[in-house]
Amino acid sequence: MAQPQLVHNFEAGSMADKDLLGGKGANLAEMTRLGIPVPPGFTITTQACRAYLDSGSVPPALFEEVETHLAALEERMGRRLGDGEDPLLVSVRSGAKFSMPGMMETVLNIGLNDVSVEGLAAQTGNARFAWDSYRRLVQMYGKTVLDLEGHRFEDALDEAKAAKGVSVDLGLDADDLRALVARFKAIVEEDSGAPFPQDPRAQLHGAIVAVFDSWNSPRAILYRRRENIPTDLGTAVNVQAMAFGNRGADSGSGVAFTRDPSTGAVGVYGDYLADAQGEDVVAGIRNTLSLADLEGLDKKSFDELLGIMARLEAHYRDVCDIEFTIERGKLWMLQTRVGKRTAEAAFRIAVDLIDEGVITEEEALQRVTGDQLAQLMFPHFDPESTRSLIAKGMSASPGAAVGVAVFDSDAAVRLAEAGTPVILVRRETNPDDLHGMVAAAGVLTSRGGKTSHAAVVARGMGRTCVCGAESLEIDLKARQFTTADGTIVREGDTLSIDGATGEVFSGEVAVRPSLVVRYSEGTVSVEEGGPLVAAVDRLMRVADRLRRMKVRANADTGEDAARARRFGAEGIGLCRTEHMFLGPRREIVERLILAETDDEKQAVFDELLPLQRADFVEIFDAMDGLPVTVRLLDPPLHEFLPDFTDLSVKVAVAEATGQDHTEESRLLAAVHRLHESNPMLGLRGVRLGLSLPGLFEMQARAILEAAAIVNERGGHARPEIMVPLVGSIAELRAIRVEIDDAAHEARVKHSVHMEHLVGTMIELPRAALTAGRIAEAADFFSFGTNDLTQMTWGFSRDDVESSFFSRYLEDGILTSSPFENIDRDGVGRLVSIGTEEGRRTKPELKVGVCGEHGGDPASVHFFEERGLDYVSCSPFRVPVARLEAGRAMVTDPAG
Amino acid sequence: MAQPQLVHNFEAGSMADKDLLGGKGANLAEMTRLGIPVPPGFTITTQACRAYLDSGSVPPALFEEVETHLAALEERMGRRLGDGEDPLLVSVRSGAKFSMPGMMETVLNIGLNDVSVEGLAAQTGNARFAWDSYRRLVQMYGKTVLDLEGHRFEDALDEAKAAKGVSVDLGLDADDLRALVARFKAIVEEDSGAPFPQDPRAQLHGAIVAVFDSWNSPRAILYRRRENIPTDLGTAVNVQAMAFGNRGADSGSGVAFTRDPSTGAVGVYGDYLADAQGEDVVAGIRNTLSLADLEGLDKKSFDELLGIMARLEAHYRDVCDIEFTIERGKLWMLQTRVGKRTAEAAFRIAVDLIDEGVITEEEALQRVTGDQLAQLMFPHFDPESTRSLIAKGMSASPGAAVGVAVFDSDAAVRLAEAGTPVILVRRETNPDDLHGMVAAAGVLTSRGGKTSHAAVVARGMGRTCVCGAESLEIDLKARQFTTADGTIVREGDTLSIDGATGEVFSGEVAVRPSLVVRYSEGTVSVEEGGPLVAAVDRLMRVADRLRRMKVRANADTGEDAARARRFGAEGIGLCRTEHMFLGPRREIVERLILAETDDEKQAVFDELLPLQRADFVEIFDAMDGLPVTVRLLDPPLHEFLPDFTDLSVKVAVAEATGQDHTEESRLLAAVHRLHESNPMLGLRGVRLGLSLPGLFEMQARAILEAAAIVNERGGHARPEIMVPLVGSIAELRAIRVEIDDAAHEARVKHSVHMEHLVGTMIELPRAALTAGRIAEAADFFSFGTNDLTQMTWGFSRDDVESSFFSRYLEDGILTSSPFENIDRDGVGRLVSIGTEEGRRTKPELKVGVCGEHGGDPASVHFFEERGLDYVSCSPFRVPVARLEAGRAMVTDPAG
């Protein structure tokens, strides 16, 4: 059987060959193919690398093929590798399919040895250049190929400069460098036990193998785990004739973008450094010139470069990021790729490219992401402003907030009402902090992760939040906290928190305002002026035109619902009713729990019914004409009572000190009765509804009477009642009877026509696995992917982040939190099973998703693939979800 | 289209038609077909019933078909229904596919009215009989067809007896009954608003509809839910000529079995009552005669009956249970069915039928069950002994135990060592009670259900246990408990507990000894003499010959392992290591948790290693030559520390009262750090192994060094190391490296050959859903169906039983606990997915199940269907699992 070719000339490939040639190799080939000046060379395939990694030895044919291509290269360049008179020098660079910046190895100047260095000096008339090049080769080769310790070379360089009394490399002349080469070669021999190889072929082979090996360096492995890059791809190796930008004033190196990567503005953008190599531009040792300045220095090269950049942008149909070198007036392109850009630039460039007729609207939509939109929608600290970092926590909810520190929710409300912006600082928050969080500009906690109460609620409200800033010692009594370096921040001191980075600053940091996306009667409009706004507006319209899925919001109050509608929600996908049992109503719920007879319980239900009904009237009014999914009470009852341990301590201390504790003891008995060792797996959801007859019935009546009231006065309420935590159809059937009865009574009582749907959360694995049965009794399914993730993985959101979770992410056992991005293989499979089998039973079954994943871009794409009818997310994520739901129609899942 | 026939003569059906004719109708048809004397009649099909229930009205053709069949019946009997001179009377009885005893309706004596009662009196020459028959008809018709209140009739009957001054019905003569009929008819008219129907056709039609309706009576619905009978089958209705056993001394009724249903002894067995109807035999108002006495009363009928019974047994190839009536010397068979029997009888009959050449060994195996074997393996209270019931709890672990009450485990050990049998009484048990449970004859708790710690551990040890006896008020300080009626039982008082019924008796109840099953080198032997033993031994051998699955035991110590082997275990399927960290070693673990540096932790590991290694040597010795699956540490670390709330109270009280609490506070800090709101979903299993480096490595070394030591001295240890709570292959891969390294080192250190396997529990839904990936790194899977059930349903074993679970079972939302019988649709589907996809990746993958389901008969059949390699259960369940694994090869799943 014919062996596959392991080496390809640049002339033989194209940009489509990234699998085989890696990203860099494919783009070099593409430029070569376009006739753009690229230093000639060849690429060793990823397949060769994989063969080496699998077998542990270089494929037999590899070096023969390299030799053939090298001979052709020498022929073409008219010089021979390492020739004593006029040596050809080559670079050896890694280049995998996916960019892994800085993770793998490069060796430059291969071909130099004690003889050819003199030839290079003679040919270039620049002995310093020649010896500096040789010095660099020995150093790179020692570190990379021979795996010697880098600091040995750096120390020797420092010594040489110290001996000479200079501070920069340029202070060393040719003789100094010649001496340094001798010292470097001695280090190589001392540390590796063998002299630096003088044979250019040996150098080349060693460098190739070193690049192969670097695929499996620990940092590369970790990087791939974190970025979710497959471990078995291998890297290509590019061998290319060296071009030198450091051969005098008519030489130089630069990097450039075909448009401004920061703002997206039209016009080339870049840096140039005369008499320098590429790494010098990046290293920042000398001040670079603007690309425009090149015109004055070398008009011919400048014009040629601009022409090439225009061709590349037209060819790649996107902004390109390039590296180039000018060697004695001759322009060489060293690299090109599609350029990275900021969120702002992404939107502007995409729309400009439509207007220029380069790409279609559908393509433009693929050039922006929901994450970029989210960045634009939240305020940022001005990057130019000064700041003093005092702690770092987790980036729990984006935005930039400035205010005075307060340590309890009542104080937050008091100050905020008096017009002072506040940052609410707590160890952790709980449902009773809701009013404080509403009042605050931002929330800072010292405990809990991205899915802690503070984080989830703050995201839901669009409130900036940094959580789990563990270095803060919060002293609630003293109303202050202490940072790791001992700084004390007292109540009333000003703080700034960055919800996108998790940073906490003392004092005020200047804020740049955000983009505001608004929808009004089906029309999107983005507030604030300028070209960015027009671009976002344009692409949002494109997304809305393309998308199939509806986007709803999670909202628990009339106010939330109205805001959600402004953000473009097409209904409410999850209205939680537990918040309606908090605050002043907590006392009523406490009486319910302590009630001993059915009559006592019914009396409490009778008291709650009108309160709940009024809540729902507000919500249906705000969502007039749009569907509203209300979830019946889900959490365990003990959440409405004091904490078991706290109360136990209180009672025991009272008893030990002879104080009265009759009331507390009575409460403790109830708390103890309801105490569960794993409340997440206990008496909640439909189980609670079936165990406490009257509860769900009361809620159903409140919802349906509210809907009837709204309809009676000419509105259009569309209630969808959702039963939580259903595991078997029998549970749903039992509750459905109560709901349908309540609907009938509400219709009769108010003499109105009213549709109502009854459905269930699919949040237990069993619900998904038996969805075909459950669909018999359901009008709709809503995947509760938070709980479904908890049950499928068997870890709870509350507990994981404080223990093993961060370690799992660090070690790459998880590449992202399954609570943020849907776990396609496990949880996603249950979503697929549930959707398919539910619809097989009932083709008209409406299927949606509520919970955090509804607003996550990658997850939205997954739900589109699975054919869900809608996603539901927090109001502030609605524009993001709309954009992504549109993008999901035109991008492939990995995009 | 031709309508299906809705009515069938008895001559037209057979025993195969149970779906259409119900059980009773099919058996009546079968007997008719065999030429056995059955009062003629016909059956209305279940299909007619379903049509009625679906549409709410009687199918148009039904009464026409009934008329045709009735005409034929009248023709054949030479009498007409309700004829004034010589009336034909019929019974109308329900009869569903599955027996639902007492759940549906029957109406007898249809055809009697004010005229025909006189005809019957004249024809029979027995006016009292005629009027009593009419009285019964009006009463049954009123209650059943017209849905009137039964007590109205009973009150009137009582009044009539009181007026006459007699105490039994027989004290009323014909005139009294005639007056009573008038009173009953008045009640019907008063309560229903219409007179009792005199038209015999109206009576018949009303009775048929009433039987149809009774399918959906609340008690029938509840019964079906509990027994898991489909709700949509409907019942058949049998209309049959009446035969009267109450027509004088030459008449009578009886019930009989073709063998003794209590012991299985050969020879007919039954009761006979002269001059009586069937219901009188059952009601026990007069003393019945033995069936043998019939020979002296009516030899002809007796001989005929014995002949029929022999024919039926030969025909049904099993013991039959029959009902018969003799009317004036003429024998009529009213019913037959396969007879219910005790566990003892089941084994003896099955083996006798083999020996008689009636059935094969395979068929015999289908006639006994694992539950019956389990009953025989545990002692029972002598049914003849007197007893005083003081409480009732749940039947947690079978057996009958007698001993003195003790209230703590140390006292239990002390007394037991002194030779006094004890019953350990606790509110609930925890791992520290293990020594007390080992010492006790039985365990009684007032809290927790069938899967509480007490229940699970007791079943594992084969110890009798009653748990959740909630009426007991246990006062640990006073060392006594109080029952619901105020009885006080003090420490030292004798108690008897029945683990099969959950009953608690004061004083001593006599115990009958149990059967003991022993295996020795592959041969089964059942101890204790007698025919039962030979029968069990025979069928166990049949099961062992047929079965494909292996049966292993769950055992944590060398002693457990040795016992498991005696019970026939073919390996250990689950050796939990957490018990090895309790007792005196708890202090070591506490130091591990409090250790702050890696060195301190390593020192603790070094201390634990030899202790664990010694444990494993004992186990491998006991299981020499057989596989031993050891699970690495699974529970969260805080389980080894004091309870968070208890300790918080202790510290707070000490602080409030000015006592020293330095040590407790230090411990509390650790407990607080490890505290989780849902420990079941937290830091445990492989997560713990990866978060506390060194722990799993230490365990792996202990296991593998122990195996190497055993092999070094000529034994054959077969270690299989199991990683708990794996959710993704990355977790298993990371641990597998440590285990394989430890195995290599142990082989080198002891210079032995040693196989070892590495596998994982499949106990998270995600593990099952991604089993195809996980199998890449696993040599075996073991389904941890306890945890898998918890996660799939989202309820915890600890919490459910105290809250909604019993309600779910009562309401029929669950038909059995999924922790006892595998939930085929949900958890079972994950078992199927995991097994199939794991084996698709790795065909040689060994797949087993550990956990409670491994010893549950219905679940064993499921695992056989799914092709698992073995089940593992508690040692005492091993014989049951072996029997059921054999049965699973010859019975269908529902059997």
Coordinates of N, CA, C and O in Angstrom, one line a residue, chain B residues 281-382:
Chain B
V281 N -70.8 -21.7 54.3 CA -69.6 -22.4 54.6 C -68.5 -21.5 55.0 O -67.8 -21.7 56.0
V282 N -68.4 -20.4 54.2 CA -67.3 -19.4 54.5 C -67.6 -18.6 55.7 O -66.7 -18.3 56.5
A283 N -68.9 -18.3 55.9 CA -69.3 -17.4 57.0 C -69.0 -18.0 58.4 O -68.9 -17.3 59.4
G284 N -69.0 -19.3 58.4 CA -68.7 -20.0 59.7 C -69.8 -19.9 60.8 O -69.5 -19.9 61.9
I285 N -71.1 -19.8 60.3 CA -72.1 -19.7 61.3 C -72.4 -21.0 61.9 O -72.9 -21.1 63.0
R286 N -72.2 -22.1 61.1 CA -72.3 -23.4 61.7 C -71.0 -24.1 61.6 O -70.2 -23.8 60.7
N287 N -70.7 -25.1 62.4 CA -69.4 -25.8 62.3 C -69.5 -26.7 61.1 O -70.4 -27.5 60.9
T288 N -68.4 -26.6 60.3 CA -68.4 -27.4 59.1 C -67.9 -28.8 59.4 O -67.3 -29.1 60.4
L289 N -68.2 -29.8 58.5 CA -67.6 -31.1 58.6 C -66.4 -31.2 57.7 O -66.2 -30.4 56.8
S290 N -65.6 -32.2 58.0 CA -64.4 -32.4 57.1 C -65.0 -33.1 55.9 O -66.0 -33.7 55.9
L291 N -64.3 -32.8 54.8 CA -64.7 -33.3 53.5 C -64.9 -34.9 53.6 O -65.9 -35.4 53.0
A292 N -64.1 -35.5 54.3 CA -64.1 -37.0 54.4 C -65.5 -37.5 55.0 O -66.0 -38.5 54.6
D293 N -66.1 -36.6 55.8 CA -67.4 -37.0 56.4 C -68.5 -37.1 55.3 O -69.6 -37.7 55.5
L294 N -68.3 -36.5 54.2 CA -69.3 -36.5 53.1 C -69.5 -37.9 52.6 O -70.6 -38.3 52.2
E295 N -68.4 -38.7 52.7 CA -68.5 -40.1 52.3 C -69.7 -40.8 53.0 O -70.5 -41.6 52.3
G296 N -69.8 -40.6 54.3 CA -70.8 -41.3 55.0 C -72.2 -40.7 54.7 O -73.2 -41.4 54.7
L297 N -72.3 -39.4 54.3 CA -73.6 -38.8 54.1 C -74.1 -39.1 52.7 O -75.3 -39.2 52.5
D298 N -73.2 -39.1 51.7 CA -73.7 -39.2 50.3 C -72.5 -39.8 49.5 O -71.7 -39.0 48.9
K299 N -72.4 -41.1 49.6 CA -71.2 -41.7 49.0 C -71.1 -41.5 47.5 O -70.1 -41.3 46.9
K300 N -72.3 -41.5 46.8 CA -72.3 -41.3 45.4 C -71.7 -39.9 45.0 O -70.8 -39.8 44.2
S301 N -72.2 -38.9 45.7 CA -71.6 -37.5 45.4 C -70.2 -37.5 45.8 O -69.3 -36.9 45.1
F302 N -69.8 -38.1 46.9 CA -68.5 -38.1 47.4 C -67.5 -38.7 46.4 O -66.5 -38.1 46.0
D303 N -67.9 -39.9 45.9 CA -67.1 -40.5 44.9 C -66.9 -39.7 43.6 O -65.9 -39.6 43.0
E304 N -68.1 -39.2 43.2 CA -68.1 -38.4 42.0 C -67.1 -37.1 42.2 O -66.3 -36.8 41.3
L305 N -67.3 -36.5 43.4 CA -66.4 -35.3 43.6 C -64.9 -35.7 43.6 O -64.1 -35.0 43.0
L306 N -64.6 -36.8 44.2 CA -63.2 -37.2 44.2 C -62.7 -37.5 42.8 O -61.5 -37.1 42.5
G307 N -63.5 -38.1 42.1 CA -63.2 -38.3 40.6 C -62.9 -37.0 39.9 O -61.9 -36.9 39.2
I308 N -63.8 -36.1 40.1 CA -63.7 -34.8 39.4 C -62.5 -34.1 39.9 O -61.7 -33.5 39.1
M309 N -62.2 -34.1 41.2 CA -61.0 -33.4 41.7 C -59.7 -34.0 41.1 O -58.8 -33.3 40.8
A310 N -59.7 -35.3 41.0 CA -58.5 -36.0 40.4 C -58.4 -35.6 39.0 O -57.3 -35.3 38.5
R311 N -59.5 -35.5 38.3 CA -59.5 -35.1 36.8 C -59.0 -33.6 36.7 O -58.1 -33.3 35.9
L312 N -59.5 -32.8 37.6 CA -59.1 -31.4 37.5 C -57.6 -31.2 37.8 O -56.9 -30.5 37.1
E313 N -57.1 -31.9 38.9 CA -55.7 -31.8 39.2 C -54.8 -32.2 38.0 O -53.8 -31.6 37.6
A314 N -55.2 -33.4 37.4 CA -54.5 -33.9 36.3 C -54.6 -32.9 35.1 O -53.6 -32.7 34.4
H315 N -55.7 -32.3 34.9 CA -55.9 -31.5 33.8 C -55.2 -30.1 34.0 O -54.5 -29.7 33.1
Y316 N -55.3 -29.5 35.2 CA -54.6 -28.3 35.4 C -53.1 -28.5 35.8 O -52.4 -27.6 35.9
R317 N -52.8 -29.8 36.1 CA -51.4 -30.1 36.4 C -50.9 -29.3 37.6 O -49.8 -29.0 37.7
D318 N -51.9 -29.1 38.5 CA -51.5 -28.4 39.8 C -52.6 -28.6 40.8 O -53.7 -29.1 40.4
V319 N -52.3 -28.2 42.0 CA -53.4 -28.3 43.0 C -54.6 -27.4 42.6 O -54.3 -26.2 42.2
C320 N -55.8 -27.9 42.8 CA -57.0 -27.1 42.5 C -57.7 -26.8 43.7 O -57.8 -27.6 44.7
D321 N -58.4 -25.6 43.7 CA -59.2 -25.2 44.8 C -60.6 -25.1 44.2 O -60.8 -24.5 43.1
I322 N -61.6 -25.8 44.8 CA -62.9 -25.9 44.1 C -64.0 -25.5 45.1 O -63.9 -25.5 46.3
E323 N -65.2 -25.1 44.5 CA -66.4 -24.9 45.3 C -67.5 -25.8 44.6 O -67.5 -25.9 43.4
F324 N -68.3 -26.4 45.5 CA -69.3 -27.3 44.9 C -70.6 -27.2 45.7 O -70.6 -26.7 46.9
T325 N -71.7 -27.6 45.1 CA -73.0 -27.6 45.8 C -73.7 -28.9 45.4 O -73.6 -29.4 44.3
I326 N -74.3 -29.6 46.4 CA -75.1 -30.7 46.1 C -76.6 -30.3 46.3 O -76.9 -29.8 47.4
E327 N -77.3 -30.4 45.3 CA -78.8 -30.1 45.4 C -79.6 -31.3 45.3 O -79.6 -31.9 44.2
R328 N -80.1 -31.8 46.4 CA -81.0 -33.0 46.4 C -80.2 -34.2 45.7 O -80.7 -34.8 44.8
G329 N -79.0 -34.4 46.2 CA -78.2 -35.5 45.7 C -77.5 -35.3 44.4 O -76.8 -36.2 44.0
K330 N -77.7 -34.2 43.8 CA -77.0 -33.9 42.5 C -75.8 -33.0 42.7 O -76.0 -31.9 43.3
L331 N -74.7 -33.4 42.3 CA -73.4 -32.6 42.5 C -73.3 -31.6 41.4 O -73.3 -31.9 40.2
W332 N -73.0 -30.4 41.8 CA -72.7 -29.3 40.9 C -71.4 -28.6 41.2 O -71.2 -28.3 42.4
M333 N -70.5 -28.4 40.2 CA -69.3 -27.7 40.5 C -69.5 -26.2 40.2 O -69.9 -25.9 39.1
L334 N -69.2 -25.4 41.2 CA -69.5 -23.9 41.0 C -68.2 -23.1 40.6 O -68.3 -22.0 40.1
Q335 N -67.1 -23.6 40.9 CA -65.8 -22.9 40.6 C -64.7 -23.8 40.7 O -64.6 -24.7 41.5
T336 N -63.6 -23.5 39.9 CA -62.3 -24.1 40.2 C -61.2 -23.2 39.8 O -61.4 -22.3 39.0
R337 N -60.1 -23.3 40.5 CA -58.9 -22.5 40.1 C -57.7 -23.1 40.7 O -57.8 -24.0 41.6
V338 N -56.6 -22.7 40.2 CA -55.3 -23.2 40.8 C -55.3 -22.7 42.3 O -55.5 -21.5 42.5
G339 N -55.0 -23.6 43.2 CA -55.1 -23.3 44.6 C -53.9 -22.5 45.2 O -52.8 -22.8 44.9
K340 N -54.2 -21.6 46.0 CA -53.2 -20.9 46.8 C -52.6 -21.8 47.8 O -53.3 -22.7 48.3
R341 N -51.4 -21.6 48.2 CA -50.7 -22.6 49.2 C -49.7 -21.8 50.0 O -49.2 -20.8 49.6
T342 N -49.3 -22.4 51.1 CA -48.2 -21.9 51.9 C -46.9 -22.2 51.2 O -46.8 -23.0 50.3
A343 N -45.8 -21.5 51.7 CA -44.5 -21.7 51.2 C -44.1 -23.2 51.3 O -43.6 -23.8 50.3
E344 N -44.3 -23.8 52.5 CA -44.0 -25.2 52.7 C -44.7 -26.1 51.7 O -44.1 -26.9 51.0
A345 N -46.0 -25.8 51.5 CA -46.8 -26.7 50.6 C -46.3 -26.5 49.2 O -46.2 -27.4 48.4
A346 N -45.9 -25.3 48.8 CA -45.5 -25.0 47.4 C -44.3 -25.9 47.1 O -44.3 -26.5 46.0
F347 N -43.3 -26.0 48.0 CA -42.1 -26.8 47.7 C -42.5 -28.3 47.6 O -42.1 -29.0 46.7
R348 N -43.3 -28.7 48.6 CA -43.6 -30.2 48.6 C -44.4 -30.6 47.4 O -44.2 -31.6 46.8
I349 N -45.4 -29.8 47.1 CA -46.3 -30.1 46.0 C -45.5 -30.1 44.7 O -45.7 -31.0 43.9
A350 N -44.7 -29.1 44.5 CA -43.9 -29.0 43.2 C -43.1 -30.3 43.0 O -43.1 -30.9 42.0
V351 N -42.4 -30.7 44.1 CA -41.6 -31.9 44.0 C -42.4 -33.2 43.9 O -42.1 -34.1 43.1
D352 N -43.5 -33.3 44.6 CA -44.4 -34.4 44.5 C -44.9 -34.6 43.0 O -45.0 -35.7 42.5
L353 N -45.2 -33.4 42.4 CA -45.8 -33.5 41.1 C -44.7 -33.9 40.1 O -45.0 -34.6 39.1
I354 N -43.4 -33.6 40.4 CA -42.4 -34.2 39.5 C -42.4 -35.7 39.7 O -42.4 -36.4 38.7
D355 N -42.4 -36.1 40.9 CA -42.2 -37.6 41.2 C -43.4 -38.3 40.6 O -43.3 -39.5 40.2
E356 N -44.6 -37.7 40.6 CA -45.8 -38.3 40.0 C -45.8 -38.3 38.5 O -46.7 -38.7 37.9
G357 N -44.7 -37.7 37.9 CA -44.7 -37.6 36.5 C -45.6 -36.6 35.9 O -45.8 -36.6 34.7
V358 N -46.2 -35.7 36.7 CA -47.1 -34.7 36.1 C -46.5 -33.5 35.5 O -46.9 -33.0 34.5
I359 N -45.4 -33.1 36.1 CA -44.7 -31.9 35.6 C -43.2 -32.1 35.5 O -42.7 -33.1 36.2
T360 N -42.5 -31.3 34.8 CA -41.1 -31.5 34.6 C -40.4 -30.7 35.8 O -41.0 -29.9 36.5
E361 N -39.1 -30.9 35.9 CA -38.4 -30.1 36.9 C -38.4 -28.6 36.6 O -38.6 -27.8 37.5
E362 N -38.4 -28.3 35.3 CA -38.4 -26.8 35.0 C -39.8 -26.2 35.4 O -39.9 -25.1 35.9
E363 N -40.8 -27.0 35.1 CA -42.2 -26.5 35.5 C -42.3 -26.4 37.0 O -42.8 -25.4 37.6
A364 N -41.7 -27.4 37.7 CA -41.8 -27.4 39.2 C -41.1 -26.1 39.7 O -41.6 -25.5 40.7
L365 N -40.0 -25.7 39.1 CA -39.3 -24.5 39.5 C -40.2 -23.3 39.4 O -40.1 -22.3 40.2
Q366 N -41.1 -23.3 38.5 CA -42.0 -22.2 38.3 C -43.1 -22.1 39.4 O -43.8 -21.1 39.5
R367 N -43.2 -23.2 40.1 CA -44.3 -23.3 41.1 C -43.9 -22.8 42.5 O -44.7 -22.8 43.4
V368 N -42.6 -22.4 42.6 CA -42.1 -21.9 43.9 C -41.5 -20.5 43.6 O -41.1 -20.2 42.5
T369 N -41.3 -19.8 44.7 CA -40.7 -18.4 44.5 C -39.6 -18.2 45.6 O -39.6 -18.9 46.6
G370 N -38.8 -17.3 45.3 CA -37.8 -16.9 46.2 C -38.4 -16.3 47.5 O -37.8 -16.5 48.6
D371 N -39.5 -15.6 47.4 CA -40.1 -15.1 48.6 C -40.6 -16.3 49.5 O -40.4 -16.2 50.7
Q372 N -41.1 -17.3 48.9 CA -41.4 -18.5 49.7 C -40.2 -19.1 50.4 O -40.2 -19.5 51.5
L373 N -39.1 -19.2 49.6 CA -37.9 -19.8 50.2 C -37.5 -18.9 51.4 O -37.1 -19.4 52.4
A374 N -37.5 -17.6 51.2 CA -37.1 -16.6 52.2 C -37.9 -16.9 53.5 O -37.4 -16.9 54.6
Q375 N -39.2 -17.1 53.3 CA -40.1 -17.3 54.5 C -39.6 -18.6 55.2 O -39.6 -18.6 56.4
L376 N -39.3 -19.6 54.5 CA -38.9 -20.8 55.1 C -37.5 -20.7 55.8 O -37.2 -21.4 56.8
M377 N -36.7 -19.8 55.3 CA -35.3 -19.6 55.9 C -35.3 -18.9 57.2 O -34.2 -18.8 57.8
F378 N -36.4 -18.2 57.5 CA -36.4 -17.5 58.8 C -37.3 -18.1 59.8 O -38.4 -18.7 59.4
P379 N -37.0 -18.1 61.1 CA -37.9 -18.6 62.1 C -39.2 -17.9 62.1 O -39.3 -16.7 61.8
H380 N -40.3 -18.6 62.5 CA -41.6 -18.0 62.6 C -42.1 -18.2 64.0 O -41.8 -19.2 64.7
F381 N -43.0 -17.3 64.4 CA -43.7 -17.6 65.7 C -44.7 -18.7 65.4 O -45.3 -18.8 64.4
D382 N -44.8 -19.6 66.4 CA -45.8 -20.7 66.3 C -47.2 -20.1 66.2 O -47.6 -19.4 67.1

